[in-house]
PDB file of N, CA and C in Angstrom:
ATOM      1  N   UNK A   1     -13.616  11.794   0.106  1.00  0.00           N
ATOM      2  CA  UNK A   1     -13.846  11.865  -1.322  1.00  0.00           C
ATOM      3  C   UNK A   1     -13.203  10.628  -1.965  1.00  0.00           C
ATOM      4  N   UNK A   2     -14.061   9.595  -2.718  1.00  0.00           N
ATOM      5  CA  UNK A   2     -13.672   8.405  -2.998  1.00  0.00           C
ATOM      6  C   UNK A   2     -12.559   8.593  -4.105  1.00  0.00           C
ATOM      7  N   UNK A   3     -12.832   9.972  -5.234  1.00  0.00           N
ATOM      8  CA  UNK A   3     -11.543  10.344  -6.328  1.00  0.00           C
ATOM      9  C   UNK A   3     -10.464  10.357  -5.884  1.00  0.00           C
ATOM     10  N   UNK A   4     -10.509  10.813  -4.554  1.00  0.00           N
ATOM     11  CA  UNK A   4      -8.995  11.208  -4.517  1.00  0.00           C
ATOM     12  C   UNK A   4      -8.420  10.192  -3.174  1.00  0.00           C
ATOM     13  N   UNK A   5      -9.149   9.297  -2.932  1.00  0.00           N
ATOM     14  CA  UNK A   5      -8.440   7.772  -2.504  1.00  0.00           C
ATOM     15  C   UNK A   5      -8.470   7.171  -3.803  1.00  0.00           C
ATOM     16  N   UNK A   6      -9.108   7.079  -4.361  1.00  0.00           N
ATOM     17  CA  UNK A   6      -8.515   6.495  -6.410  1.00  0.00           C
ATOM     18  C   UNK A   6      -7.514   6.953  -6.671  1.00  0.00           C
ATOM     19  N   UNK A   7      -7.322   7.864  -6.692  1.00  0.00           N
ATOM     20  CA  UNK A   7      -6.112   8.618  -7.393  1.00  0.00           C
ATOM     21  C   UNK A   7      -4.844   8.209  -6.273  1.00  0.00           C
ATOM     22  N   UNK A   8      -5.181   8.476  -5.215  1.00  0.00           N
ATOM     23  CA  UNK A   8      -4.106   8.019  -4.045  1.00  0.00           C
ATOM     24  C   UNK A   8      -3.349   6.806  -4.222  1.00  0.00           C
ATOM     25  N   UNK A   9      -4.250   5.612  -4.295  1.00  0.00           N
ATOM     26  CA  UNK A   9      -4.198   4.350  -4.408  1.00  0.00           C
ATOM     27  C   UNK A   9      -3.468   4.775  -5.979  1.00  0.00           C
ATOM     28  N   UNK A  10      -3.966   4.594  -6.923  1.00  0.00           N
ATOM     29  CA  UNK A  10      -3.753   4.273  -8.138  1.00  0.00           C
ATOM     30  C   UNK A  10      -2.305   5.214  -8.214  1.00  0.00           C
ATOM     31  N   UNK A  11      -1.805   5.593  -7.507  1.00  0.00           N
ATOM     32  CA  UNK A  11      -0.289   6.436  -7.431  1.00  0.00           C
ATOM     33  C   UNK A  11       0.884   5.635  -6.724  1.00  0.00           C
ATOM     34  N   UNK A  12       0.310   4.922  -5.865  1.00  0.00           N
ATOM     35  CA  UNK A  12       1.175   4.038  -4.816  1.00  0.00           C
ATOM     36  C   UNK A  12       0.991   2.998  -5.303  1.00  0.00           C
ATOM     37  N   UNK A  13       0.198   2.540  -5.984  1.00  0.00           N
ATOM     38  CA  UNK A  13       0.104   1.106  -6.976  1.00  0.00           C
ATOM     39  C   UNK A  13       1.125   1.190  -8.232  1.00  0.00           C
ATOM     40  N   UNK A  14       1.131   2.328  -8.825  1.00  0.00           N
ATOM     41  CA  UNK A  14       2.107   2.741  -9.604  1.00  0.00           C
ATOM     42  C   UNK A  14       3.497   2.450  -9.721  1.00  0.00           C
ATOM     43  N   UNK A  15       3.867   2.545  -8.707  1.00  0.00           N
ATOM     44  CA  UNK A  15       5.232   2.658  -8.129  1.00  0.00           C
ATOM     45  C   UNK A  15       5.806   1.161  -8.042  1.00  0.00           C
ATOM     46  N   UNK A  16       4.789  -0.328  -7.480  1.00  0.00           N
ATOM     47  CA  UNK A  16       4.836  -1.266  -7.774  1.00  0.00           C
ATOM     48  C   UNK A  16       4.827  -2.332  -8.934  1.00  0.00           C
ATOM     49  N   UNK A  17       3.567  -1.688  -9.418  1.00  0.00           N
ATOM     50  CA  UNK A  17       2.540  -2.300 -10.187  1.00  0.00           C
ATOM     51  C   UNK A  17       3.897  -2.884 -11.691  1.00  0.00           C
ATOM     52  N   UNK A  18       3.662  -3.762 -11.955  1.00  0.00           N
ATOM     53  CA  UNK A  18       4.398  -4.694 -13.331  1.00  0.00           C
ATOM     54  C   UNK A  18       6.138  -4.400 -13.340  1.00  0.00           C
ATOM     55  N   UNK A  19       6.303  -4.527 -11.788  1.00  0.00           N
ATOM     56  CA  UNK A  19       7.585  -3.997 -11.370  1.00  0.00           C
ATOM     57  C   UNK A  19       8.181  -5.514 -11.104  1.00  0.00           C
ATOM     58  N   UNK A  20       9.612  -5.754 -10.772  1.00  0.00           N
ATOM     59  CA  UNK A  20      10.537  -6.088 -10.663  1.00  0.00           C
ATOM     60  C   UNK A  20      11.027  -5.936  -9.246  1.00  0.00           C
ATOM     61  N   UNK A  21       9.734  -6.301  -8.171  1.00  0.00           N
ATOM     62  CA  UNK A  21      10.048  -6.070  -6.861  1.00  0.00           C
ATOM     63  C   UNK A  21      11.242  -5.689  -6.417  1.00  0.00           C
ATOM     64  N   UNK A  22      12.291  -6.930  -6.091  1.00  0.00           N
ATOM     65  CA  UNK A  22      13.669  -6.511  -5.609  1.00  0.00           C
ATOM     66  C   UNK A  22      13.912  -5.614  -6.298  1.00  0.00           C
ATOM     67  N   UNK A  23      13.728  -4.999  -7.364  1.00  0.00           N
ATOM     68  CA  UNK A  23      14.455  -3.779  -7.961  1.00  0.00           C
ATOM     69  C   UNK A  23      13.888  -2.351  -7.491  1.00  0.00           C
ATOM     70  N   UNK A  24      12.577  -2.315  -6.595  1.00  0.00           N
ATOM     71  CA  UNK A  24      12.309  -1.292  -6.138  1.00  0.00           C
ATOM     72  C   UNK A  24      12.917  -0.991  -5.255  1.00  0.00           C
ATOM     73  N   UNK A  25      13.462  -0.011  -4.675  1.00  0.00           N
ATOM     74  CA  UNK A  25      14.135   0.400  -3.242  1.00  0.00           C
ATOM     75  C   UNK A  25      13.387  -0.029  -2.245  1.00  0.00           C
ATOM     76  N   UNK A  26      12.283   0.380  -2.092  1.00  0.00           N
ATOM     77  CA  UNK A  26      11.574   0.029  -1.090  1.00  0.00           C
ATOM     78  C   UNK A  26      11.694  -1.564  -0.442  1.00  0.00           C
ATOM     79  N   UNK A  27      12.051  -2.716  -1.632  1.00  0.00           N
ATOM     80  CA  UNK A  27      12.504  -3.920  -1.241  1.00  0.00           C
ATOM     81  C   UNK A  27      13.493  -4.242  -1.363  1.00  0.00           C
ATOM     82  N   UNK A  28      14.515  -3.280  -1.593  1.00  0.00           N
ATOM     83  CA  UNK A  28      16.433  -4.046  -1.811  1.00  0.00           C
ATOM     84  C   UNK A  28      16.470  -4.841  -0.740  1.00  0.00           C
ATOM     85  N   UNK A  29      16.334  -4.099   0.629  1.00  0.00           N
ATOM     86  CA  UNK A  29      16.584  -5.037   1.621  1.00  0.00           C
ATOM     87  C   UNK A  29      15.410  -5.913   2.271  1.00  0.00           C
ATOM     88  N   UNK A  30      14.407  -5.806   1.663  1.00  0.00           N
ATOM     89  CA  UNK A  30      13.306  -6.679   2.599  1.00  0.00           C
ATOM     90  C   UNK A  30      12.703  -7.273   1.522  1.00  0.00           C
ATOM     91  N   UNK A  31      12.319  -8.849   1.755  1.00  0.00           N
ATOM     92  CA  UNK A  31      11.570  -9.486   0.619  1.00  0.00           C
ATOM     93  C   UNK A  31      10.137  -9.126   0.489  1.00  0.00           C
ATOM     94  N   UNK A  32       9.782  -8.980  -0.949  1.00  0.00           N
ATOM     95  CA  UNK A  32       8.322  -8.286  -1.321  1.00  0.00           C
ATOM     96  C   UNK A  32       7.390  -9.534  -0.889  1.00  0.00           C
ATOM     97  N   UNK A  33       6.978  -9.937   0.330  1.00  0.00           N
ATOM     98  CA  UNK A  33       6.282 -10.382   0.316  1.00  0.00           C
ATOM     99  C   UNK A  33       4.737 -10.120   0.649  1.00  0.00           C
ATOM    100  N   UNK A  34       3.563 -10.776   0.599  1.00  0.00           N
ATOM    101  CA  UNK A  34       2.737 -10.042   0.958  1.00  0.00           C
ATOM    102  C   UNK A  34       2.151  -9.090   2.113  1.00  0.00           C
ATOM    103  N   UNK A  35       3.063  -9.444   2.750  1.00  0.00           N
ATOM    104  CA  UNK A  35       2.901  -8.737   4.149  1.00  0.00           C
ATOM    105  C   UNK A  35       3.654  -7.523   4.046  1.00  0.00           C
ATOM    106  N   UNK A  36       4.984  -7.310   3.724  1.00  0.00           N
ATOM    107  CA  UNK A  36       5.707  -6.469   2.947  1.00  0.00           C
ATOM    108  C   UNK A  36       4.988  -5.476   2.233  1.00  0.00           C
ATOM    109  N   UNK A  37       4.663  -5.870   1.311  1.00  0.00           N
ATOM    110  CA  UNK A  37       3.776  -5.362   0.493  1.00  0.00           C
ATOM    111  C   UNK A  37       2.788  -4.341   0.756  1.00  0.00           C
ATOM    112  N   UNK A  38       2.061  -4.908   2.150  1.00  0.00           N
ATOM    113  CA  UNK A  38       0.871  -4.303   2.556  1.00  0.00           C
ATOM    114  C   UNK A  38       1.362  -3.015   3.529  1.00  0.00           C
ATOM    115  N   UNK A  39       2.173  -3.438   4.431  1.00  0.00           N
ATOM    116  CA  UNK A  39       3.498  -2.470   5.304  1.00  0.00           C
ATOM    117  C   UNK A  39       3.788  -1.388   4.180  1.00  0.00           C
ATOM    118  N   UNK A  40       4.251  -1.611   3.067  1.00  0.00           N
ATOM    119  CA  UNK A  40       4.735  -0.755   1.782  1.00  0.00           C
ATOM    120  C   UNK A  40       3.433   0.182   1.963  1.00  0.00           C
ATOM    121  N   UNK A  41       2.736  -0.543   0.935  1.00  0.00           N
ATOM    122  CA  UNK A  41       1.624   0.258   0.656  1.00  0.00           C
ATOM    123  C   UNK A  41       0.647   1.212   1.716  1.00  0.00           C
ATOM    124  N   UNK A  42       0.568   0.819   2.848  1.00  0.00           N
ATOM    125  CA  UNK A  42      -0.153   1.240   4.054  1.00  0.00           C
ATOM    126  C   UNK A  42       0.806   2.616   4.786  1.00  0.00           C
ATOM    127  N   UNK A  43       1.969   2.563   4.661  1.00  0.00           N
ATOM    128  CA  UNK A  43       3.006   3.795   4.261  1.00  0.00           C
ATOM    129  C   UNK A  43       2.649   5.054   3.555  1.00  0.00           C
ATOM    130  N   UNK A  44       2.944   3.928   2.430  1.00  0.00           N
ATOM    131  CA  UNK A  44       2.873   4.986   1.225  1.00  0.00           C
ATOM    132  C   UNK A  44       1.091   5.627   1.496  1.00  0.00           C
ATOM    133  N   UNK A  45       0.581   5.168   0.949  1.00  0.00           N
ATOM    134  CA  UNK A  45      -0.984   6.048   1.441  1.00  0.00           C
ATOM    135  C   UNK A  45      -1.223   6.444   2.974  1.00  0.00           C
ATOM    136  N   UNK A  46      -0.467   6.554   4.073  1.00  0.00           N
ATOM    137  CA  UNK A  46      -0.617   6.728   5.175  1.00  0.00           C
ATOM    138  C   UNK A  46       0.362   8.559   5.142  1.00  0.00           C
ATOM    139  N   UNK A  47       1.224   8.590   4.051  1.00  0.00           N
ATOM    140  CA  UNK A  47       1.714   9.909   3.657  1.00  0.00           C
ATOM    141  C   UNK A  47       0.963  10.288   2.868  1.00  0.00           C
ATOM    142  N   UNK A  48       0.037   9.536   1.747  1.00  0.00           N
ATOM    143  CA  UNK A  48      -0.473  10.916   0.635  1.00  0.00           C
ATOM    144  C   UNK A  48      -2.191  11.481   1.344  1.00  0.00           C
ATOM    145  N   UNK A  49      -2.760  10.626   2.435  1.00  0.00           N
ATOM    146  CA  UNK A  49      -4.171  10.465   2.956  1.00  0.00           C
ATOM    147  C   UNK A  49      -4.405  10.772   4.111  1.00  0.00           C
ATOM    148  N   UNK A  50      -3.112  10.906   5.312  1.00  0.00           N
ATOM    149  CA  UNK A  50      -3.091  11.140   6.584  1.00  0.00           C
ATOM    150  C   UNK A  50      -4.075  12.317   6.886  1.00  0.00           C
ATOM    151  N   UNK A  51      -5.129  13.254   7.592  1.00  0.00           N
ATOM    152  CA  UNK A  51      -4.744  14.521   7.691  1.00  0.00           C
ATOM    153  C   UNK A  51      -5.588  14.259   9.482  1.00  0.00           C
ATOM    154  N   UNK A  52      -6.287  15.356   9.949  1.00  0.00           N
ATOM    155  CA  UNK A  52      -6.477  15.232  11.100  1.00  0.00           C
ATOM    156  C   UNK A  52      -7.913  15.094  10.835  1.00  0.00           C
ATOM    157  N   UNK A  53      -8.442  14.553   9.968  1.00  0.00           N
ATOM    158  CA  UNK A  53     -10.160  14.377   9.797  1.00  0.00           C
ATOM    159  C   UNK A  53      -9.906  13.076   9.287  1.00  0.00           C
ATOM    160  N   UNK A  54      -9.099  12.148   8.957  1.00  0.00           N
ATOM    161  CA  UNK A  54      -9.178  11.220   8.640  1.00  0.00           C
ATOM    162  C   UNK A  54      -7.723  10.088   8.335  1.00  0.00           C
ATOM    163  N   UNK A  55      -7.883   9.230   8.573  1.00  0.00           N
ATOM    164  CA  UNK A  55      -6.356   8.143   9.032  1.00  0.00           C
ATOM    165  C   UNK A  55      -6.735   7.036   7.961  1.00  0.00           C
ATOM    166  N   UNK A  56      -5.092   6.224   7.492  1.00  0.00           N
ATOM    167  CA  UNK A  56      -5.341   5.201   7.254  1.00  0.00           C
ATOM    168  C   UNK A  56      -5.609   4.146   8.050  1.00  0.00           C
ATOM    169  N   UNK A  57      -6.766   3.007   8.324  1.00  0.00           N
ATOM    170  CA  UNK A  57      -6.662   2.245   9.667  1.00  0.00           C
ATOM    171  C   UNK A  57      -5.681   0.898   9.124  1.00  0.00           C
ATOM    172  N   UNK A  58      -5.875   0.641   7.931  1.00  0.00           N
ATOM    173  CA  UNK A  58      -5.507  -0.993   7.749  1.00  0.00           C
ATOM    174  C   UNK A  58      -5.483  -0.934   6.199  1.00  0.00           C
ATOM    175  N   UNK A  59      -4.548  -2.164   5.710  1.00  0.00           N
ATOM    176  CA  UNK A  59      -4.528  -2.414   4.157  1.00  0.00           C
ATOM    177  C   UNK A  59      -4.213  -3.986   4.391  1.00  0.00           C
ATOM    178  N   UNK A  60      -5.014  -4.074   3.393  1.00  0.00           N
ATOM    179  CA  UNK A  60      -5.050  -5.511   2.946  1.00  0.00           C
ATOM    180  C   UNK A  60      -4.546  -6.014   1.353  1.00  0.00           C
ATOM    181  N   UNK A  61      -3.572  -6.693   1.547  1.00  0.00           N
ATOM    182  CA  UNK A  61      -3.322  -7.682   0.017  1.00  0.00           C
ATOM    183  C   UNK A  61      -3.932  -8.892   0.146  1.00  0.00           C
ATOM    184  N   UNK A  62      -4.470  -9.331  -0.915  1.00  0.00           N
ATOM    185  CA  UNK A  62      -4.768 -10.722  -1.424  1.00  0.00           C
ATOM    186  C   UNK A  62      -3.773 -11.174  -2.020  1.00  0.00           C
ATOM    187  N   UNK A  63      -3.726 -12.576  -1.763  1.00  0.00           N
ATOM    188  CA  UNK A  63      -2.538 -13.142  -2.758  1.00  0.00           C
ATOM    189  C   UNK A  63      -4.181 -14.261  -3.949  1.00  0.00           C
ATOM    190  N   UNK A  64      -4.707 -15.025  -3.290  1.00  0.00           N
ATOM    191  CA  UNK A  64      -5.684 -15.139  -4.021  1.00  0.00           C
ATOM    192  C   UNK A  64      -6.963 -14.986  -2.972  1.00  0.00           C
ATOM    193  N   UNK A  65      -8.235 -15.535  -3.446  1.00  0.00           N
ATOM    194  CA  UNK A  65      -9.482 -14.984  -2.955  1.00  0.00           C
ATOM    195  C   UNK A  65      -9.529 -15.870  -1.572  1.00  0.00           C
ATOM    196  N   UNK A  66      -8.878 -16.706  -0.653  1.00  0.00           N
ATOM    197  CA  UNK A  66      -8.125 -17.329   0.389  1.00  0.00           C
ATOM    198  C   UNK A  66      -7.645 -16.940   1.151  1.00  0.00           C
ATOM    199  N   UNK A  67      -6.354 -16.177   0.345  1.00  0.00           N
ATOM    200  CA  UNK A  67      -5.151 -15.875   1.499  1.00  0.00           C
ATOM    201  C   UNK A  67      -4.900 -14.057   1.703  1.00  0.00           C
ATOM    202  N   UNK A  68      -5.038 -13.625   2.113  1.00  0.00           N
ATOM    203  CA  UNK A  68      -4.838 -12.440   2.779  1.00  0.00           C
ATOM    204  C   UNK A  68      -3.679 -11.765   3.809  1.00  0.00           C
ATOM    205  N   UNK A  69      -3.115 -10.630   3.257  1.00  0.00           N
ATOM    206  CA  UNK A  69      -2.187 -10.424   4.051  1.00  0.00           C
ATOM    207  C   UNK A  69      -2.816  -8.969   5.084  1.00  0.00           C
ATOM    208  N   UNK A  70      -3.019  -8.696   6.082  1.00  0.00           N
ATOM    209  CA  UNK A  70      -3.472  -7.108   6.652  1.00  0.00           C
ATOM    210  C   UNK A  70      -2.073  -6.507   7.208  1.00  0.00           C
ATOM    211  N   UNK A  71      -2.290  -4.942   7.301  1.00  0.00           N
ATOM    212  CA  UNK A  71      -0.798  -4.222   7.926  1.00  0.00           C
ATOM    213  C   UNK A  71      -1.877  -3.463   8.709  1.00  0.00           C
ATOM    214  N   UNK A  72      -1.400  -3.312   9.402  1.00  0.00           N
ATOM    215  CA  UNK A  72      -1.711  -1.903  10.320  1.00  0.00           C
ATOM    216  C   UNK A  72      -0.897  -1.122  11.728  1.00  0.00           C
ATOM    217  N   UNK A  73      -1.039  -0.380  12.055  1.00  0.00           N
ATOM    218  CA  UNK A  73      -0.294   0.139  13.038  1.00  0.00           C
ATOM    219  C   UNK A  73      -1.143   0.549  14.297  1.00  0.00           C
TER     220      UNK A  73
END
């Protein structure tokens, strides 16, 4: 159901989004970088989306329409 990967996403984006990186916990100790970032995020929706019908495989950040960061496990 595409709503509720919207809603997923748009919850774990939240948590980042017009933030003050180092000031999130999630980066006290690790720099927000884009790779970081994607590790973060691929986490975080890998807890709210996991179930046994369906997995997160991969997340991708853009830094611009070029450079790309992927996470996966």
């Amino acid at each position: 159901d595409f709503r509720v990967l919207k809603d997923r996403v748009k919850e774990a984006l939240a948590e980042i989004d017009h933030c003050d990186l180092n000031q999130v916990d999630a980066f006290r100790t690790a720099n927000p970088t884009s790779e970081n970032i994607a590790a973060y995020l691929y986490r975080e929706l890998a807890c709210r989306l996991n179930t046994d019908r369906h997995r997160v495989a991969r997340v991708s950040v853009h830094e611009t329409p070029e450079t790309v960061s992927t996470y996966w496990e």
